[in-house]
Amino acid sequence: MALLQISEPGQSPLPQQHKRVVGIDFGTTNSLVATIQDDVATTITDDRGNHFLPSVVHYHAETEGGITVGSDAEKFITTDTFNTITSVKRLIGRDEKELKPLGNKCFYRFYTTQDGGMPYIQTCQGNISPVQVSAEILRTLRNRAETTLQGELEGAVITVPAYFNDAQRQAIKDAATLAGIHVLRLLNEPTAAAIAYGLDQNQQDQERLIAVYDLGGGTFDISILKLTKGVFKVLATGGDSALGGDDIDYNIARWVLDQSDLSTGEPDELSLRQLSRLTRQAKEALTEEEVTTIAYRGKQISLTRKQLHELTEPVVQKTLTACRRAFRDANISSDQIDAVVLVGGSTKMPYIQQQVEQLTGKKPLTSVDPDKVVAMGAAQQAHLLAGNQTADNDILLLDIVPLSLGLETMGELMEKVILRNSTIPLIKTREFTTGKDNQTGMVIHVLQGERELIKDNRSLGRFVLRNIPPMPAGMARICVTFQVDADGLLKVTAREKTTNICADIEVKPAYGLSDDEMKQMLIDAQVRAEADKHNRALREQQIEAEQLLEMLKTALQQDGKKLLSDPQKQEIEQEMASLQMKKTQTDSADELRSAIKKLQQLSEEFAMKRMNVSMHNMLSGHSVDEFKE
Amino acid sequence: MSDIAGSNQRKTENESELYPDFSQNYFQLFGLQEAYTISADELEKAYLTLQKQAHPDKFANDSRQQLVAVQYSSFINKAYETLCSPLLRAQYLLDIYGISVDLETITIQDHDFLMEQMELRETLAEIKESKNPQQELKNLMQSINEKITGLQHQFDDLWQNRNNESLTAAIPVLHKMYFFYKLLHEARIEEEQLLKI
């Protein structure tokens, strides 16, 4: 092949191969992995040809340590509800307080440690962190990609809702680490979608304002981007990380229960889960028809399009309010928007498209599948970051922090250090002093959110500053530095300035996972990866044994009597029986491999004889000259 | 280890070493003339050009350079933010001349100004109860904006002269500007509540 490749002088392809990198869209309902093949972003399918991996993880009770991910796990949703985790993206990075508003949309049994750490989900396999559940999904995508790309992944861009806070971002990154994925970058979903549309390619010199409306299963994002000559600058972002298409399904399900007189107050999760498929089908049917029927527990309930709109309305109104606020934050009016991009399965609903069009006065772009557009954009960014891209396709993303970051000050108030919608990366420093004579310690409480009172914002962590040199009150000058990197992740450091002594910083894991927990999970993951490898090797040998046995069985039936003496035949048959037994009994791939080899060697002569016979049969009646050409 | 060794080979032509000069002032950084009146277009252009070179995404293959890039890119963002804002730009210009103004701890002796501020704040507080709050608020914001523009012109004139006397006179102008910006911010919050967004 290499000989057939001809390059123009000076344009020879780079000697190194493209790096194996992917983009991963970790979704509430479905997840996807995409890569660049022949300059085109394509989603990678599993061995059954499915693009989407349902974000469902089932923990088996009967087989110890058994975990199933994806469509095979879906069938356990109604039968083994508590051990089948769906929509884990709604849980990741959230503390107990933040899980409460999810109410019975999320009904797992949670286990929380007393020090206010992250909640775990109680399953038959013990307490599992949402980070671990997410890691299972990411690992499945990684395996899928490695099978298709035929080799180990060198990195991935993983998308997150733009409105995710620091705890949620960090948790996603931890999950990727557990899954053995090197994260090139966390990328905001709307930005990924804008890249996938190749919006930078058009009208290079003209400035364009793009709104990305992203209604996923469990999150809503609105982002306003300005494109100038290959630079994507995010001007403002807004949304709700606990609002999504699921809420529309929930409204429909509740309505159905009301109609069927089966409702007793708040619906329970089980009936909601049973209904979710039905309501989804109904929703899809109503894009074409004016009315559809839902068959539920022996009742036929008809749902009209008008009724559907009414049930959708509360969710849509919330999204439109967030849009208006984002326009305002970006200092633009809605009619200045040049293009609207739709992302997320829920935006396939014509009613939502109409509402967005009404708000912006622009017909939304839908030419790229709204379910795949994020993964495709992420793949392009991964390709670029890995250095696979040529220079003339160079684009730059300037993203922002979605929520303000700050510190606790007197009176339980939050003092903002970094304002929302500030461009990242960025570094900001604030100076503090001691309140008492000879004070040597200080607690720094880091928060994220827009509210005045600390209790209304998300606590990200408490830092204890020690070893401040003893000084009169007000003399120490403590510099606290906030650094937000391009992934949108925060790092806080502190230093006493007058003596230039770096005070010890102790980070208490108020969110995410502690280093020890991470370490243990990594060890567990390693053990599991090895078990996986072992099982795969064993399965391969089992298949090979089966094939050999099957082949020999047929061969013996055909030619056994003709070509072998009775003792020879017996010997082979004996060895076959022994391999058959070993195949079902042994746990060792090596043992099985040597048994296969033994049988192969034993039957080699028989195989040669059969080949000779068939050659002879083929050649008989022909003269050798016929084969000279 | 192999990752670091490999990254050098993978370096493409446009990916050069980054040697940021953090001692430059923000105007020098963007190649702009030191002045209060600047061209927003020129600033934006220079900003994007610099970020294209300095953003950490350009050094995804080189963890050592990426650390430098985070610092440099943050520096550029801060410089851009400062020069974009008429208030911070004014404060920064005085800072270049050794006049450091702390906006948070302000004492203004101008009696008339303080009276005016109090009246404006009262108007804002009472707007909810007025007959046409949206229109009233719009009018109020417009008059605040006019005041700010006036102060900007004043500051620019004083800056152009740039002697001891005029620079000292610029300090209370900056303080007043800050008062009006704060008021404008509060008016915007009020507006959000009226518009229910």
Short mmCIF file of C-alpha atoms in Angstrom, two decimals, chain A residues 133-497:
data_model
loop_
_atom_site.label_atom_id
_atom_site.label_comp_id
_atom_site.label_asym_id
_atom_site.label_seq_id
_atom_site.Cartn_x
_atom_site.Cartn_y
_atom_site.Cartn_z
CA VAL A 133 -21.42 3.94 37.80
CA SER A 134 -20.36 6.60 35.29
CA ALA A 135 -16.96 4.94 34.97
CA GLU A 136 -18.67 1.69 33.91
CA ILE A 137 -20.39 3.53 31.07
CA LEU A 138 -17.19 5.28 30.04
CA ARG A 139 -15.24 2.01 30.17
CA THR A 140 -17.78 0.34 27.90
CA LEU A 141 -17.38 3.19 25.40
CA ARG A 142 -13.61 2.94 25.68
CA ASN A 143 -13.69 -0.80 24.95
CA ARG A 144 -15.96 -0.19 22.01
CA ALA A 145 -13.59 2.43 20.60
CA GLU A 146 -10.50 0.31 21.19
CA THR A 147 -12.05 -2.63 19.36
CA THR A 148 -12.93 -0.47 16.37
CA LEU A 149 -9.71 1.54 16.30
CA GLN A 150 -7.67 -1.59 16.97
CA GLY A 151 -5.52 -0.34 19.75
CA GLU A 152 -5.29 1.48 23.01
CA LEU A 153 -6.91 4.92 23.22
CA GLU A 154 -4.48 7.79 23.68
CA GLY A 155 -7.02 10.30 24.86
CA ALA A 156 -10.56 11.53 24.82
CA VAL A 157 -12.48 14.76 24.92
CA ILE A 158 -15.45 14.29 27.22
CA THR A 159 -18.38 16.66 27.04
CA VAL A 160 -20.21 18.11 30.02
CA PRO A 161 -23.23 20.39 30.21
CA ALA A 162 -22.01 23.99 30.13
CA TYR A 163 -23.95 24.61 33.30
CA PHE A 164 -22.20 21.88 35.29
CA ASN A 165 -20.51 23.19 38.43
CA ASP A 166 -16.98 22.41 39.55
CA ALA A 167 -18.01 19.37 41.62
CA GLN A 168 -19.85 17.83 38.70
CA ARG A 169 -16.94 18.47 36.33
CA GLN A 170 -14.43 17.02 38.74
CA ALA A 171 -16.62 13.95 39.25
CA ILE A 172 -16.77 13.32 35.49
CA LYS A 173 -13.00 13.61 35.28
CA ASP A 174 -12.63 11.16 38.18
CA ALA A 175 -14.96 8.73 36.41
CA ALA A 176 -12.79 8.94 33.29
CA THR A 177 -9.67 8.23 35.35
CA LEU A 178 -11.39 5.17 36.85
CA ALA A 179 -12.26 4.00 33.36
CA GLY A 180 -8.61 4.34 32.34
CA ILE A 181 -9.25 7.21 29.96
CA HIS A 182 -6.78 10.05 29.54
CA VAL A 183 -8.88 13.21 29.39
CA LEU A 184 -7.53 15.63 26.81
CA ARG A 185 -10.17 18.16 27.71
CA LEU A 186 -13.57 18.55 29.25
CA LEU A 187 -15.62 20.34 26.63
CA ASN A 188 -18.94 22.07 27.10
CA GLU A 189 -21.68 20.33 25.15
CA PRO A 190 -23.01 23.41 23.34
CA THR A 191 -19.52 24.37 22.22
CA ALA A 192 -19.03 20.85 20.88
CA ALA A 193 -22.28 21.15 18.93
CA ALA A 194 -21.19 24.46 17.40
CA ILE A 195 -17.92 22.86 16.28
CA ALA A 196 -19.76 19.92 14.73
CA TYR A 197 -21.81 22.28 12.60
CA GLY A 198 -18.58 23.62 11.22
CA LEU A 199 -19.99 27.05 11.81
CA ASP A 200 -16.49 28.46 11.85
CA GLN A 201 -15.92 27.43 8.24
CA ASN A 202 -18.59 29.69 6.82
CA GLN A 203 -18.19 33.39 6.30
CA GLN A 204 -14.76 33.48 7.82
CA ASP A 205 -14.46 37.21 8.09
CA GLN A 206 -17.92 37.93 9.35
CA GLU A 207 -18.70 37.87 13.00
CA ARG A 208 -21.60 35.60 13.81
CA LEU A 209 -23.70 35.07 16.91
CA ILE A 210 -24.86 31.53 17.54
CA ALA A 211 -27.31 30.29 20.15
CA VAL A 212 -27.07 26.63 21.10
CA TYR A 213 -30.25 25.29 22.69
CA ASP A 214 -29.52 21.94 24.30
CA LEU A 215 -32.35 20.03 25.93
CA GLY A 216 -31.02 16.63 26.94
CA GLY A 217 -32.64 13.92 28.98
CA GLY A 218 -31.77 15.49 32.30
CA THR A 219 -30.05 18.79 31.68
CA PHE A 220 -30.79 22.03 29.89
CA ASP A 221 -28.16 24.41 28.54
CA ILE A 222 -28.31 27.59 26.55
CA SER A 223 -25.09 29.10 25.27
CA ILE A 224 -24.43 32.18 23.21
CA LEU A 225 -21.26 32.02 21.13
CA LYS A 226 -19.53 34.59 19.00
CA LEU A 227 -17.55 33.26 16.05
CA THR A 228 -14.74 35.32 14.59
CA LYS A 229 -12.26 33.79 12.17
CA GLY A 230 -12.06 30.37 13.72
CA VAL A 231 -12.39 31.56 17.31
CA PHE A 232 -15.41 30.31 19.26
CA LYS A 233 -15.89 32.71 22.12
CA VAL A 234 -18.63 31.81 24.55
CA LEU A 235 -20.32 35.02 25.66
CA ALA A 236 -22.81 33.64 28.11
CA THR A 237 -24.25 30.39 29.26
CA GLY A 238 -27.21 29.50 31.34
CA GLY A 239 -29.49 26.64 32.10
CA ASP A 240 -30.57 24.15 34.65
CA SER A 241 -28.61 21.01 35.39
CA ALA A 242 -31.76 19.35 36.71
CA LEU A 243 -34.21 20.05 33.90
CA GLY A 244 -34.61 17.94 30.80
CA GLY A 245 -36.70 15.89 28.44
CA ASP A 246 -37.24 13.41 31.28
CA ASP A 247 -39.37 16.07 32.96
CA ILE A 248 -41.65 16.15 29.94
CA ASP A 249 -41.96 12.35 30.05
CA TYR A 250 -42.63 12.61 33.77
CA ASN A 251 -45.43 15.11 33.17
CA ILE A 252 -46.97 12.86 30.55
CA ALA A 253 -46.68 9.79 32.79
CA ARG A 254 -48.36 11.60 35.64
CA TRP A 255 -51.12 12.68 33.34
CA VAL A 256 -51.61 9.11 32.13
CA LEU A 257 -51.81 7.88 35.72
CA ASP A 258 -54.36 10.59 36.51
CA GLN A 259 -56.43 9.63 33.49
CA SER A 260 -56.33 5.94 34.33
CA ASP A 261 -57.55 6.59 37.88
CA LEU A 262 -54.61 4.59 39.13
CA SER A 263 -52.91 7.55 40.65
CA THR A 264 -52.66 7.87 44.37
CA GLY A 265 -50.95 11.17 44.84
CA GLU A 266 -47.34 11.19 43.65
CA PRO A 267 -46.60 8.38 41.22
CA ASP A 268 -44.02 5.85 42.30
CA GLU A 269 -40.85 5.30 40.34
CA LEU A 270 -41.81 1.83 39.17
CA SER A 271 -44.96 2.92 37.37
CA LEU A 272 -43.03 5.87 35.95
CA ARG A 273 -40.38 3.55 34.60
CA GLN A 274 -42.98 1.24 33.13
CA LEU A 275 -44.66 4.21 31.51
CA SER A 276 -41.55 5.93 30.21
CA ARG A 277 -41.31 3.80 27.08
CA LEU A 278 -45.01 4.26 26.35
CA THR A 279 -44.91 8.00 26.81
CA ARG A 280 -41.83 8.29 24.65
CA GLN A 281 -43.57 6.38 21.87
CA ALA A 282 -46.63 8.56 22.23
CA LYS A 283 -44.50 11.68 22.04
CA GLU A 284 -42.91 10.46 18.82
CA ALA A 285 -46.25 9.46 17.32
CA LEU A 286 -47.61 12.94 17.95
CA THR A 287 -44.97 14.57 15.76
CA GLU A 288 -46.93 13.07 12.84
CA GLU A 289 -50.46 12.54 14.16
CA GLU A 290 -52.94 14.78 15.93
CA VAL A 291 -53.90 12.12 18.43
CA THR A 292 -52.46 8.84 19.69
CA THR A 293 -53.47 6.10 22.12
CA ILE A 294 -51.56 4.86 25.12
CA ALA A 295 -52.47 1.37 26.28
CA TYR A 296 -51.75 1.11 29.98
CA ARG A 297 -52.93 -1.53 32.42
CA GLY A 298 -55.85 -2.52 30.27
CA LYS A 299 -56.95 1.06 29.62
CA GLN A 300 -56.85 2.93 26.34
CA ILE A 301 -55.96 6.54 26.97
CA SER A 302 -55.92 8.96 24.07
CA LEU A 303 -53.50 11.83 24.08
CA THR A 304 -53.92 14.75 21.68
CA ARG A 305 -51.13 16.94 20.39
CA LYS A 306 -52.73 19.90 22.13
CA GLN A 307 -52.66 18.03 25.43
CA LEU A 308 -49.02 17.11 24.83
CA HIS A 309 -48.18 20.78 24.29
CA GLU A 310 -49.82 21.67 27.56
CA LEU A 311 -47.78 19.05 29.36
CA THR A 312 -44.60 20.25 27.65
CA GLU A 313 -45.29 23.92 28.24
CA PRO A 314 -43.94 24.25 31.83
CA VAL A 315 -40.59 22.76 30.84
CA VAL A 316 -40.34 24.85 27.67
CA GLN A 317 -41.18 28.05 29.54
CA LYS A 318 -38.37 27.42 32.00
CA THR A 319 -35.92 26.94 29.13
CA LEU A 320 -37.08 30.11 27.38
CA THR A 321 -36.60 32.13 30.55
CA ALA A 322 -33.05 30.81 30.79
CA CYS A 323 -32.54 31.81 27.14
CA ARG A 324 -33.69 35.38 27.78
CA ARG A 325 -31.34 35.64 30.73
CA ALA A 326 -28.44 34.35 28.62
CA PHE A 327 -29.17 36.92 25.88
CA ARG A 328 -29.11 39.58 28.54
CA ASP A 329 -25.87 38.31 30.05
CA ALA A 330 -24.32 38.33 26.58
CA ASN A 331 -25.54 41.89 26.14
CA ILE A 332 -27.44 41.11 22.99
CA SER A 333 -31.07 41.11 21.95
CA SER A 334 -32.67 37.93 20.63
CA ASP A 335 -32.97 39.32 17.09
CA GLN A 336 -29.20 39.69 16.80
CA ILE A 337 -28.76 35.91 16.77
CA ASP A 338 -27.56 34.68 13.36
CA ALA A 339 -28.14 30.97 13.85
CA VAL A 340 -29.70 28.60 16.34
CA VAL A 341 -28.38 25.08 16.83
CA LEU A 342 -30.53 22.42 18.44
CA VAL A 343 -29.02 19.67 20.55
CA GLY A 344 -30.60 16.78 22.43
CA GLY A 345 -33.33 14.29 21.58
CA SER A 346 -36.08 16.43 23.09
CA THR A 347 -35.49 19.16 20.52
CA LYS A 348 -36.89 16.80 17.89
CA MET A 349 -40.33 17.78 19.18
CA PRO A 350 -41.85 20.18 16.63
CA TYR A 351 -43.45 22.18 19.42
CA ILE A 352 -40.08 22.94 21.00
CA GLN A 353 -38.64 23.89 17.62
CA GLN A 354 -41.52 26.30 17.07
CA GLN A 355 -41.04 27.91 20.46
CA VAL A 356 -37.31 28.39 19.90
CA GLU A 357 -37.98 29.84 16.46
CA GLN A 358 -40.51 32.23 17.93
CA LEU A 359 -38.02 33.44 20.51
CA THR A 360 -35.11 34.00 18.14
CA GLY A 361 -36.85 34.63 14.84
CA LYS A 362 -34.50 32.10 13.23
CA LYS A 363 -35.34 28.67 11.95
CA PRO A 364 -33.22 26.32 14.06
CA LEU A 365 -30.53 24.22 12.39
CA THR A 366 -31.22 20.51 12.61
CA SER A 367 -29.20 19.07 9.71
CA VAL A 368 -26.84 17.23 12.05
CA ASP A 369 -28.65 14.64 14.19
CA PRO A 370 -29.24 16.47 17.51
CA ASP A 371 -28.51 13.22 19.33
CA LYS A 372 -25.07 12.81 17.75
CA VAL A 373 -23.92 16.37 17.20
CA VAL A 374 -22.17 16.69 20.58
CA ALA A 375 -20.14 13.50 20.23
CA MET A 376 -19.13 14.51 16.71
CA GLY A 377 -17.95 17.95 17.82
CA ALA A 378 -16.04 16.38 20.69
CA ALA A 379 -14.31 14.01 18.25
CA GLN A 380 -13.22 16.97 16.15
CA GLN A 381 -11.83 18.76 19.17
CA ALA A 382 -9.99 15.60 20.27
CA HIS A 383 -8.52 15.31 16.79
CA LEU A 384 -7.36 18.91 16.99
CA LEU A 385 -5.88 18.65 20.48
CA ALA A 386 -4.02 15.47 19.58
CA GLY A 387 -2.28 17.37 16.81
CA ASN A 388 -3.93 15.31 14.11
CA GLN A 389 -5.39 18.36 12.44
CA THR A 390 -3.65 20.49 9.86
CA ALA A 391 -2.88 24.08 10.74
CA ASP A 392 -5.33 25.69 8.33
CA ASN A 393 -8.26 24.04 10.09
CA ASP A 394 -7.14 25.49 13.34
CA ILE A 395 -9.86 26.67 15.65
CA LEU A 396 -9.75 28.05 19.15
CA LEU A 397 -12.33 27.77 21.90
CA LEU A 398 -12.63 30.44 24.54
CA ASP A 399 -15.00 29.10 27.15
CA ILE A 400 -16.35 30.62 30.33
CA VAL A 401 -17.20 29.69 33.91
CA PRO A 402 -20.95 29.11 34.13
CA LEU A 403 -21.35 29.99 37.81
CA SER A 404 -19.58 32.49 40.05
CA LEU A 405 -16.88 31.26 42.41
CA GLY A 406 -16.17 32.79 45.77
CA LEU A 407 -15.41 32.59 49.44
CA GLU A 408 -17.35 32.66 52.66
CA THR A 409 -17.05 35.97 54.49
CA MET A 410 -18.48 37.38 57.70
CA GLY A 411 -22.18 36.93 58.25
CA GLU A 412 -22.41 33.69 56.27
CA LEU A 413 -22.24 35.63 53.03
CA MET A 414 -20.50 34.66 49.84
CA GLU A 415 -17.96 37.05 48.39
CA LYS A 416 -17.57 36.45 44.68
CA VAL A 417 -13.99 36.22 43.44
CA ILE A 418 -14.71 35.07 39.91
CA LEU A 419 -17.92 36.21 38.25
CA ARG A 420 -19.97 33.88 36.08
CA ASN A 421 -19.39 34.16 32.33
CA SER A 422 -15.73 35.14 32.82
CA THR A 423 -13.47 33.77 30.08
CA ILE A 424 -11.18 30.91 31.13
CA PRO A 425 -8.43 30.08 31.87
CA LEU A 426 -8.12 32.69 34.54
CA ILE A 427 -6.32 33.42 37.75
CA LYS A 428 -7.64 35.76 40.46
CA THR A 429 -6.16 36.62 43.80
CA ARG A 430 -7.82 37.97 46.93
CA GLU A 431 -6.05 39.20 50.01
CA PHE A 432 -7.16 38.45 53.55
CA THR A 433 -5.81 39.15 56.96
CA THR A 434 -6.03 37.72 60.44
CA GLY A 435 -8.67 38.90 62.90
CA LYS A 436 -6.87 38.03 66.12
CA ASP A 437 -3.36 38.56 67.51
CA ASN A 438 -1.04 35.63 66.85
CA GLN A 439 -3.63 33.77 64.84
CA THR A 440 -1.92 30.85 63.10
CA GLY A 441 -4.79 29.15 61.32
CA MET A 442 -7.66 30.14 59.08
CA VAL A 443 -10.50 28.28 57.35
CA ILE A 444 -11.19 29.15 53.75
CA HIS A 445 -14.56 28.03 52.50
CA VAL A 446 -14.88 27.91 48.71
CA LEU A 447 -18.32 28.18 47.15
CA GLN A 448 -19.99 28.27 43.75
CA GLY A 449 -23.25 29.95 42.86
CA GLU A 450 -25.02 33.27 42.41
CA ARG A 451 -26.83 33.69 45.71
CA GLU A 452 -25.92 35.97 48.58
CA LEU A 453 -26.12 33.51 51.45
CA ILE A 454 -23.64 30.69 51.60
CA LYS A 455 -26.36 28.16 52.40
CA ASP A 456 -27.96 28.82 49.00
CA ASN A 457 -24.77 28.08 47.09
CA ARG A 458 -22.78 24.93 46.42
CA SER A 459 -19.98 24.34 48.88
CA LEU A 460 -16.91 23.11 46.99
CA GLY A 461 -14.55 22.62 49.86
CA ARG A 462 -13.03 23.92 53.05
CA PHE A 463 -9.33 24.64 53.17
CA VAL A 464 -7.53 24.90 56.46
CA LEU A 465 -4.58 27.25 56.37
CA ARG A 466 -2.01 26.43 59.04
CA ASN A 467 1.37 27.77 60.14
CA ILE A 468 0.55 31.42 59.58
CA PRO A 469 3.44 33.21 61.34
CA PRO A 470 2.26 34.78 64.63
CA MET A 471 1.63 38.49 64.09
CA PRO A 472 -0.61 41.20 65.49
CA ALA A 473 -4.16 41.10 64.11
CA GLY A 474 -4.48 42.60 60.66
CA MET A 475 -0.77 42.32 59.86
CA ALA A 476 -0.72 39.01 58.04
CA ARG A 477 -1.39 39.25 54.34
CA ILE A 478 -2.84 36.03 53.06
CA CYS A 479 -3.20 35.72 49.31
CA VAL A 480 -5.79 33.22 48.17
CA THR A 481 -5.45 32.37 44.50
CA PHE A 482 -8.25 30.92 42.40
CA GLN A 483 -7.13 29.28 39.21
CA VAL A 484 -9.64 27.95 36.67
CA ASP A 485 -8.06 25.94 33.86
CA ALA A 486 -9.36 25.41 30.33
CA ASP A 487 -11.47 22.46 31.51
CA GLY A 488 -13.29 24.81 33.85
CA LEU A 489 -11.80 23.12 36.92
CA LEU A 490 -10.86 25.14 39.96
CA LYS A 491 -7.69 24.99 42.02
CA VAL A 492 -7.25 27.10 45.14
CA THR A 493 -3.90 27.91 46.77
CA ALA A 494 -2.89 30.25 49.58
CA ARG A 495 0.27 32.04 50.70
CA GLU A 496 1.22 34.40 53.49
CA LYS A 497 2.79 37.36 51.74
#
